[in-house]
Every structure is written in C-alpha cells, then in structure tokens.
Amino acid sequence: CEWLQATSRKNIFQVNDLPGAFLPAEAYKSKASGVLACTISRELGEYILFFKPELITTVKWAGNPNKPVEVDEKGAAKLSPRRSFEVWAQEVEGTSEKWTHAELNAVFKLREDVFQFINLKSNEIRKLNEKLKEAYDELDTFSFTISHDLKTPIASITNYAEILLEDAPALDDQSKHFLHRIINSADKMNRLIKEVLGYSKVSRQQLSRRRIEMLPLIEEISTELIAAYKPANLQFKTGEMPDITGDKIMISQVFSNLLGNAIKYSSKSNPSTVTIEGRAEPDNIVYRIADNGIGIEMEYGSHIFELFKRMDNVKDYEGSGVGLAIVKRIMEKHNARIWYESEKGNGTVFYLSFPKDNNELPV
C-alpha cells in the first residue's frame, strides 16, 4: 500500500508487469504479475486489489534484439547484415494479460457502489450517534435532577429522626435502635446521592488542563486516606512519580478513588500492601496501583466500571458502586485509558495510561 500511495494519485491504477515496476513482486509473480488497484482512501492506505497471474509469452524478432553493435578497424560502429533468415524467439516473464476495458469499467462501478454503501452506513452511524448523545444527555439530566431533588427529603428524614432521639427520652431501646438505623440509612443514601451527582457532573465540567506534579499530589491523597481508614498494618509503597497533564481536581478524584479502594480491600491482609508507581513511555505516562487484597474475578471484565456495579466478594465492605464509574468517565474525558489485572484472593493491579502531551502547560 505504501508503494501504491507513492506511485499513483489516480483512483484506478493498473499495471500488467508488476515485477518490473515493483521489484519485491518478483517473489510472487506467478500469481500476481498484474495488479488493478481501486482506491478507497489514499490517506488511510485503503485499496481494493485485483491480481492476474503471470502469462509467459514468446516474442518473435527478425533478429537478435540484444546483438551488440560491432566496431570496425577504423572505430566506426556498424550493424552487420543478417546471415540467416531464422526467426529469433524470446520468452517474456513477469507479465500478465492486459486489463480489459470491461474489467476497468466493472471496477469503476464497484468503487461507486462501495462509496455509496460507505456513505449510507456513515449517515446511519451519525444518526445513531446523535440519538445516543441525546439519550445520554437526557439520562445525565435525569440523574442530576432526581439526585438533587432527593437531597431535601433525605435531610428531613435525618432531622426528624434526630429530633425524636433527643426530645423523646422515654423511648425504649428498640425504638432508639430503629431510629439510629433510620439515620444511618439516610446518611448512606445521602452519600450515594452525592456520588451520583458527582458522576453526572463529570460530563458537564470543562477540563482545566495543567501540568500536575504527582509526587505532592499522591502524598496529600495518601495522608488523607490513611487518616480516614486508619489501617492497622498498611505498607504504603511508592516509586517514580512522573508528572502528567490534566484537570487536577478530576485526576485527584481518580487516584483518591483507586488508592482508597486498594487500602480498603486489602485491609484484612497481614500485612496490607499498596504500591503506586509511574513510568514514562514514548507517548504515554503509565501509572500502576497494586494491592494484595481480595482481588476481582477477571470474568467481570469491564463491568466493574459500570454504575452501581459491585462484585460478590465486596459485600462486607462499604461502598456504592459509583466510584469506578466516575474514574472511567474521567479517564475517557482525558483521552486516557484504564485497565486492570486481578485474581480473586490475590490482589488487583490497576493501570492508568495518560497521553504524554501538552507538557509545556503551567503547573
């Protein structure tokens, strides 16, 4: 395809002596001595190719066409007359039958049909994308509105339950227990609403790209998480911390969520080990966050990044199933990638790959 791109700018390119025009074709001349190329996209190197096999022919000459010119004793060049009327025969290899007008017309017609089909499918995909975007925006608006409207009644439930606890000392222990459960459930619902709102806000927020100094950011995040979870036997290990570019608030949310999960789900290991390190590649900065916790069954695949999706082995751990969905959405917004490797019972490793671009941006 590179040879075709450099050789011809035509929509239809034909040759019946390919080995003579493209030397590597000598290796397969028996099957492809002639080529007819129909251009679909020159920029992308997309062609439809037709081949003709080698057709060895015999060319008859009145004399030897390769006979050298003779030089007489005076240094003059001359051609001596033939001494025989014998026909000179020569075998010609590396050529095929010539492409006919019917074949060329058929390929022109095929090209038009392909383009018509591509345009038809492109329009269908464009319309589907527009409908998908509308549905996506409507779902986002619905989630944001419902979550926002639920905050007030949830707050009222919590307030009335606390008032009953404070102003009704005659309540028996069972009634107080029920009221505490109401308050705890309302608090849990409030946290869930807050996370759903956060998930909806990600797509609405504009990126404020800056160069992010990762070492102080990870130090700040780890300090806050350790203070919040108070792990008894945590070994928190760090490696290289190359800077990345992105929205600092969103990137902080990504690393806070993943490091928080690593600390939480490895808390029952002895010792609990969490490691974060980054490396610079030619086009990307890749971070690795590993723990020795409960792990994830790989059969779940990308489902772990779906909203409200929680694995069967995390029922004993508090969570909403929103965090990884937010992480995934933030990474996509940054044109970055996230994937993981895990084995149930043997820990999990998350990988985050950020494009190495805009390094000239200020901190």
Short mmCIF file of C-alpha atoms in Angstrom, two decimals:
data_model
loop_
_atom_site.label_atom_id
_atom_site.label_comp_id
_atom_site.label_asym_id
_atom_site.label_seq_id
_atom_site.Cartn_x
_atom_site.Cartn_y
_atom_site.Cartn_z
CA CYS A 1 0.00 0.00 0.00
CA GLU A 2 2.88 2.40 0.71
CA TRP A 3 4.21 1.75 -2.80
CA LEU A 4 0.77 2.44 -4.27
CA GLN A 5 0.44 5.66 -2.27
CA ALA A 6 3.80 6.87 -3.59
CA THR A 7 3.34 5.62 -7.15
CA SER A 8 -0.12 6.74 -8.19
CA ARG A 9 -2.57 9.52 -7.37
CA LYS A 10 -5.27 8.01 -9.58
CA ASN A 11 -8.47 6.42 -8.30
CA ILE A 12 -7.83 3.39 -10.51
CA PHE A 13 -4.28 2.16 -11.05
CA GLN A 14 -3.36 -0.71 -13.36
CA VAL A 15 -0.20 -2.45 -14.50
CA ASN A 16 0.41 -5.80 -16.18
CA ASP A 17 4.15 -6.03 -15.43
CA LEU A 18 4.17 -5.61 -11.66
CA PRO A 19 7.62 -7.19 -11.03
CA GLY A 20 9.15 -4.63 -13.39
CA ALA A 21 7.53 -1.73 -11.52
CA PHE A 22 7.78 -3.16 -8.00
CA LEU A 23 10.84 -5.38 -7.54
CA PRO A 24 9.59 -7.29 -4.43
CA ALA A 25 6.72 -8.61 -6.60
CA GLU A 26 9.24 -10.86 -8.36
CA ALA A 27 8.74 -13.31 -5.45
CA TYR A 28 5.07 -13.86 -6.25
CA LYS A 29 4.92 -13.07 -9.96
CA SER A 30 3.35 -16.45 -10.78
CA LYS A 31 0.18 -15.37 -9.01
CA ALA A 32 0.39 -11.59 -9.26
CA SER A 33 2.15 -10.24 -12.32
CA GLY A 34 -0.73 -7.87 -12.99
CA VAL A 35 -2.47 -5.64 -10.46
CA LEU A 36 -5.55 -3.44 -10.64
CA ALA A 37 -5.93 -1.16 -7.62
CA CYS A 38 -9.15 0.62 -6.72
CA THR A 39 -8.56 3.48 -4.27
CA ILE A 40 -10.96 3.78 -1.34
CA SER A 41 -8.89 6.07 0.90
CA ARG A 42 -5.38 7.08 -0.14
CA GLU A 43 -4.70 8.79 3.21
CA LEU A 44 -5.57 5.65 5.16
CA GLY A 45 -3.95 3.32 2.63
CA GLU A 46 -7.24 1.55 1.84
CA TYR A 47 -7.46 -0.16 -1.56
CA ILE A 48 -9.31 -2.99 -3.24
CA LEU A 49 -6.78 -5.04 -5.16
CA PHE A 50 -7.25 -7.42 -8.07
CA PHE A 51 -4.45 -9.62 -9.41
CA LYS A 52 -3.72 -11.51 -12.59
CA PRO A 53 -1.28 -14.43 -12.75
CA GLU A 54 1.86 -14.48 -14.84
CA LEU A 55 1.40 -15.28 -18.50
CA ILE A 56 4.69 -16.30 -20.08
CA THR A 57 4.71 -15.23 -23.72
CA THR A 58 7.05 -15.77 -26.63
CA VAL A 59 8.09 -12.74 -28.68
CA LYS A 60 9.49 -13.38 -32.16
CA TRP A 61 12.04 -11.00 -33.63
CA ALA A 62 13.50 -10.77 -37.13
CA GLY A 63 16.91 -10.78 -35.47
CA ASN A 64 18.52 -10.87 -32.05
CA PRO A 65 17.46 -7.59 -30.40
CA ASN A 66 20.29 -7.95 -27.92
CA LYS A 67 23.01 -8.33 -30.56
CA PRO A 68 25.80 -5.86 -29.75
CA VAL A 69 26.88 -3.14 -32.19
CA GLU A 70 30.13 -4.08 -33.94
CA VAL A 71 33.11 -1.71 -34.35
CA ASP A 72 35.25 -1.81 -37.48
CA GLU A 73 39.00 -1.28 -37.71
CA LYS A 74 38.50 2.49 -38.00
CA GLY A 75 36.45 2.60 -34.81
CA ALA A 76 33.13 3.17 -36.57
CA ALA A 77 30.02 1.45 -35.19
CA LYS A 78 28.17 -0.75 -37.60
CA LEU A 79 25.50 -3.42 -37.73
CA SER A 80 26.42 -6.40 -39.85
CA PRO A 81 23.74 -7.84 -42.09
CA ARG A 82 21.95 -10.99 -41.05
CA ARG A 83 23.49 -14.20 -42.32
CA SER A 84 20.27 -16.13 -41.73
CA PHE A 85 16.55 -15.70 -42.09
CA GLU A 86 15.93 -17.71 -38.89
CA VAL A 87 13.35 -16.11 -36.52
CA TRP A 88 14.72 -15.00 -33.12
CA ALA A 89 12.37 -16.13 -30.31
CA GLN A 90 12.42 -14.72 -26.77
CA GLU A 91 10.37 -15.72 -23.70
CA VAL A 92 8.93 -12.81 -21.70
CA GLU A 93 8.29 -13.40 -17.98
CA GLY A 94 6.74 -11.31 -15.21
CA THR A 95 3.78 -10.06 -17.21
CA SER A 96 0.08 -10.84 -17.22
CA GLU A 97 -2.77 -10.37 -19.63
CA LYS A 98 -3.63 -6.72 -20.09
CA TRP A 99 -6.62 -5.36 -18.20
CA THR A 100 -9.60 -5.02 -20.47
CA HIS A 101 -12.00 -2.08 -20.75
CA ALA A 102 -14.77 -4.31 -19.37
CA GLU A 103 -12.68 -5.08 -16.27
CA LEU A 104 -11.82 -1.40 -15.76
CA ASN A 105 -15.49 -0.39 -16.11
CA ALA A 106 -16.53 -3.09 -13.64
CA VAL A 107 -14.03 -1.81 -11.06
CA PHE A 108 -15.20 1.79 -11.58
CA LYS A 109 -18.77 0.62 -10.93
CA LEU A 110 -17.67 -1.35 -7.87
CA ARG A 111 -15.90 1.72 -6.48
CA GLU A 112 -19.05 3.83 -6.85
CA ASP A 113 -21.13 1.12 -5.17
CA VAL A 114 -18.65 0.87 -2.27
CA PHE A 115 -18.67 4.64 -1.76
CA GLN A 116 -22.46 4.72 -1.83
CA PHE A 117 -22.60 1.95 0.76
CA ILE A 118 -19.99 3.67 2.96
CA ASN A 119 -21.88 6.97 2.81
CA LEU A 120 -25.15 5.21 3.63
CA LYS A 121 -23.63 3.47 6.65
CA SER A 122 -21.86 6.69 7.73
CA ASN A 123 -25.18 8.53 7.75
CA GLU A 124 -26.79 5.73 9.75
CA ILE A 125 -23.94 5.77 12.29
CA ARG A 126 -24.10 9.57 12.52
CA LYS A 127 -27.85 9.45 13.21
CA LEU A 128 -27.37 6.72 15.80
CA ASN A 129 -24.62 8.74 17.48
CA GLU A 130 -26.90 11.78 17.60
CA LYS A 131 -29.70 9.73 19.17
CA LEU A 132 -27.25 8.14 21.60
CA LYS A 133 -25.93 11.56 22.61
CA GLU A 134 -29.48 12.85 23.15
CA ALA A 135 -30.33 9.82 25.29
CA TYR A 136 -27.05 10.16 27.18
CA ASP A 137 -27.70 13.85 27.88
CA GLU A 138 -31.29 13.13 28.95
CA LEU A 139 -30.10 10.39 31.31
CA ASP A 140 -27.46 12.72 32.71
CA THR A 141 -30.05 15.46 33.27
CA PHE A 142 -32.46 12.97 34.82
CA SER A 143 -29.79 11.62 37.20
CA PHE A 144 -28.72 15.12 38.19
CA THR A 145 -32.30 16.36 38.73
CA ILE A 146 -33.55 13.32 40.65
CA SER A 147 -30.45 13.16 42.84
CA HIS A 148 -30.65 16.88 43.58
CA ASP A 149 -34.37 16.71 44.40
CA LEU A 150 -33.88 13.73 46.73
CA LYS A 151 -31.46 15.60 48.98
CA THR A 152 -34.19 17.66 50.70
CA PRO A 153 -36.49 14.77 51.78
CA ILE A 154 -33.48 12.71 52.89
CA ALA A 155 -32.30 15.63 55.04
CA SER A 156 -35.82 15.91 56.54
CA ILE A 157 -35.84 12.20 57.45
CA THR A 158 -32.49 12.56 59.20
CA ASN A 159 -33.55 15.71 61.08
CA TYR A 160 -36.84 14.26 62.32
CA ALA A 161 -35.16 11.04 63.46
CA GLU A 162 -32.53 13.03 65.40
CA ILE A 163 -35.25 15.21 66.97
CA LEU A 164 -37.08 12.10 68.16
CA LEU A 165 -33.92 10.74 69.73
CA GLU A 166 -33.18 14.00 71.54
CA ASP A 167 -36.70 15.01 72.60
CA ALA A 168 -38.18 11.63 73.47
CA PRO A 169 -36.11 10.23 76.34
CA ALA A 170 -38.87 7.79 77.25
CA LEU A 171 -38.29 5.76 74.11
CA ASP A 172 -37.30 2.16 74.76
CA ASP A 173 -34.03 0.72 73.50
CA GLN A 174 -35.62 -0.98 70.49
CA SER A 175 -37.18 2.29 69.29
CA LYS A 176 -33.86 4.09 69.70
CA HIS A 177 -32.16 1.31 67.75
CA PHE A 178 -34.65 1.73 64.89
CA LEU A 179 -34.13 5.49 64.87
CA HIS A 180 -30.35 5.04 64.68
CA ARG A 181 -30.82 2.68 61.75
CA ILE A 182 -33.02 5.27 60.03
CA ILE A 183 -30.33 7.91 60.50
CA ASN A 184 -27.56 5.60 59.26
CA SER A 185 -29.58 4.58 56.21
CA ALA A 186 -30.40 8.20 55.43
CA ASP A 187 -26.72 9.11 55.71
CA LYS A 188 -25.85 6.25 53.36
CA MET A 189 -28.48 7.42 50.88
CA ASN A 190 -27.13 10.96 51.12
CA ARG A 191 -23.61 9.75 50.28
CA LEU A 192 -24.98 7.76 47.35
CA ILE A 193 -26.84 10.82 46.04
CA LYS A 194 -23.67 12.87 46.36
CA GLU A 195 -21.72 10.29 44.34
CA VAL A 196 -24.40 10.10 41.62
CA LEU A 197 -24.33 13.88 41.38
CA GLY A 198 -20.56 13.68 41.07
CA TYR A 199 -20.89 11.13 38.29
CA SER A 200 -23.32 13.38 36.40
CA LYS A 201 -21.16 16.46 36.87
CA VAL A 202 -18.08 14.90 35.27
CA SER A 203 -19.52 15.11 31.75
CA ARG A 204 -20.71 18.68 32.36
CA GLN A 205 -17.44 20.02 33.68
CA GLN A 206 -14.91 21.69 31.43
CA LEU A 207 -11.35 20.40 31.65
CA SER A 208 -8.80 22.81 33.06
CA ARG A 209 -5.61 21.19 31.78
CA ARG A 210 -2.44 21.82 33.71
CA ARG A 211 0.81 20.03 34.35
CA ILE A 212 0.25 18.12 37.57
CA GLU A 213 3.13 17.47 39.97
CA MET A 214 2.27 13.95 41.00
CA LEU A 215 4.58 13.44 43.99
CA PRO A 216 2.99 16.08 46.26
CA LEU A 217 -0.48 15.13 44.99
CA ILE A 218 -0.06 11.43 45.90
CA GLU A 219 1.49 12.35 49.25
CA GLU A 220 -1.53 14.54 50.06
CA ILE A 221 -4.05 11.90 48.93
CA SER A 222 -2.36 9.05 50.80
CA THR A 223 -2.15 11.09 54.01
CA GLU A 224 -5.87 11.85 53.87
CA LEU A 225 -6.83 8.25 53.08
CA ILE A 226 -4.68 6.76 55.83
CA ALA A 227 -6.22 9.22 58.31
CA ALA A 228 -9.72 8.27 57.14
CA TYR A 229 -9.33 4.45 57.02
CA LYS A 230 -6.83 4.14 59.90
CA PRO A 231 -5.35 0.87 58.54
CA ALA A 232 -3.59 -1.08 61.28
CA ASN A 233 -0.95 -2.87 59.22
CA LEU A 234 -0.57 -0.93 55.98
CA GLN A 235 2.67 -0.87 53.99
CA PHE A 236 2.27 2.01 51.53
CA LYS A 237 4.99 1.93 48.87
CA THR A 238 5.77 4.48 46.19
CA GLY A 239 8.04 4.50 43.15
CA GLU A 240 8.73 7.02 40.40
CA MET A 241 6.09 9.75 40.08
CA PRO A 242 6.33 11.34 36.61
CA ASP A 243 4.16 14.42 36.12
CA ILE A 244 1.09 14.23 33.88
CA THR A 245 -1.23 16.77 32.29
CA GLY A 246 -4.91 17.05 33.09
CA ASP A 247 -7.55 18.60 35.30
CA LYS A 248 -6.05 18.47 38.78
CA ILE A 249 -9.36 18.13 40.62
CA MET A 250 -10.53 15.27 38.41
CA ILE A 251 -7.16 13.50 38.45
CA SER A 252 -7.13 13.81 42.25
CA GLN A 253 -10.51 12.10 42.29
CA VAL A 254 -9.19 9.24 40.12
CA PHE A 255 -6.18 8.49 42.31
CA SER A 256 -8.10 9.05 45.54
CA ASN A 257 -10.72 6.52 44.49
CA LEU A 258 -8.26 3.85 43.33
CA LEU A 259 -5.90 4.24 46.29
CA GLY A 260 -8.87 4.28 48.65
CA ASN A 261 -10.15 1.03 47.16
CA ALA A 262 -6.68 -0.52 47.38
CA ILE A 263 -6.40 0.37 51.08
CA LYS A 264 -9.98 -0.69 51.86
CA TYR A 265 -9.97 -4.03 50.06
CA SER A 266 -6.55 -5.06 51.33
CA SER A 267 -7.28 -4.11 54.95
CA LYS A 268 -7.76 -7.76 56.01
CA SER A 269 -4.39 -8.85 54.61
CA ASN A 270 -1.47 -9.08 57.01
CA PRO A 271 0.40 -7.01 56.15
CA SER A 272 -1.72 -4.88 53.83
CA THR A 273 0.41 -3.70 50.90
CA VAL A 274 -0.43 -0.89 48.49
CA THR A 275 2.03 0.24 45.81
CA ILE A 276 1.85 3.15 43.39
CA GLU A 277 4.46 3.93 40.75
CA GLY A 278 4.65 5.51 37.32
CA ARG A 279 6.84 5.21 34.27
CA ALA A 280 7.35 7.36 31.21
CA GLU A 281 6.87 5.70 27.82
CA PRO A 282 7.47 7.31 24.40
CA ASP A 283 3.87 8.51 24.03
CA ASN A 284 2.29 7.92 27.44
CA ILE A 285 2.74 8.15 31.19
CA VAL A 286 1.57 4.89 32.76
CA TYR A 287 0.75 4.57 36.47
CA ARG A 288 0.38 1.29 38.31
CA ILE A 289 -1.61 0.89 41.55
CA ALA A 290 -1.31 -2.57 43.13
CA ASP A 291 -2.65 -4.14 46.31
CA ASN A 292 -2.70 -7.59 47.92
CA GLY A 293 -6.39 -7.52 48.76
CA ILE A 294 -9.43 -9.62 47.92
CA GLY A 295 -8.99 -9.31 44.15
CA ILE A 296 -11.52 -9.36 41.31
CA GLU A 297 -12.60 -12.24 39.11
CA MET A 298 -11.46 -11.33 35.59
CA GLU A 299 -14.70 -12.74 34.16
CA TYR A 300 -16.35 -9.48 35.21
CA GLY A 301 -14.18 -7.68 32.63
CA SER A 302 -15.14 -4.05 32.11
CA HIS A 303 -18.40 -4.48 34.08
CA ILE A 304 -16.62 -3.24 37.19
CA PHE A 305 -16.67 0.25 35.63
CA GLU A 306 -20.46 0.25 35.28
CA LEU A 307 -22.62 2.42 37.53
CA PHE A 308 -23.74 0.67 40.76
CA LYS A 309 -21.84 -2.50 39.83
CA ARG A 310 -20.33 -4.24 42.86
CA MET A 311 -18.67 -7.63 42.93
CA ASP A 312 -19.96 -10.52 45.03
CA ASN A 313 -16.89 -10.57 47.28
CA VAL A 314 -17.20 -6.94 48.49
CA LYS A 315 -20.44 -7.28 50.45
CA ASP A 316 -18.56 -6.93 53.74
CA TYR A 317 -17.04 -3.61 52.60
CA GLU A 318 -18.88 -0.32 52.48
CA GLY A 319 -19.33 1.16 49.02
CA SER A 320 -21.85 2.39 46.47
CA GLY A 321 -20.62 1.05 43.13
CA VAL A 322 -20.23 4.56 41.73
CA GLY A 323 -16.53 5.26 42.30
CA LEU A 324 -15.05 3.23 39.44
CA ALA A 325 -17.74 4.52 37.06
CA ILE A 326 -16.60 8.06 37.88
CA VAL A 327 -12.95 7.06 37.39
CA LYS A 328 -13.74 5.55 33.98
CA ARG A 329 -15.64 8.65 32.86
CA ILE A 330 -12.84 11.00 33.97
CA MET A 331 -10.23 8.90 32.17
CA GLU A 332 -12.28 8.95 28.97
CA LYS A 333 -12.67 12.71 29.28
CA HIS A 334 -8.86 12.96 29.35
CA ASN A 335 -8.48 10.61 26.34
CA ALA A 336 -6.72 8.29 28.77
CA ARG A 337 -7.09 4.54 29.38
CA ILE A 338 -7.66 2.39 32.47
CA TRP A 339 -7.47 -1.39 32.74
CA TYR A 340 -6.68 -3.94 35.41
CA GLU A 341 -5.25 -7.35 36.16
CA SER A 342 -6.50 -9.38 39.09
CA GLU A 343 -7.08 -12.76 40.60
CA LYS A 344 -9.68 -13.37 43.25
CA GLY A 345 -7.93 -13.60 46.61
CA ASN A 346 -4.57 -12.40 45.25
CA GLY A 347 -4.91 -8.67 44.87
CA THR A 348 -5.50 -6.28 41.98
CA VAL A 349 -3.35 -4.08 39.77
CA PHE A 350 -4.89 -1.06 38.03
CA TYR A 351 -3.09 0.63 35.13
CA LEU A 352 -3.67 4.24 34.11
CA SER A 353 -2.25 5.47 30.80
CA PHE A 354 -2.20 9.23 30.16
CA PRO A 355 -1.20 10.76 26.81
CA LYS A 356 2.16 12.50 27.03
CA ASP A 357 1.08 15.83 25.60
CA ASN A 358 0.93 19.50 26.47
CA ASN A 359 3.91 19.18 28.81
CA GLU A 360 4.54 22.87 28.27
CA LEU A 361 1.39 23.74 30.23
CA PRO A 362 1.94 25.54 33.53
CA VAL A 363 1.55 23.81 36.87
#
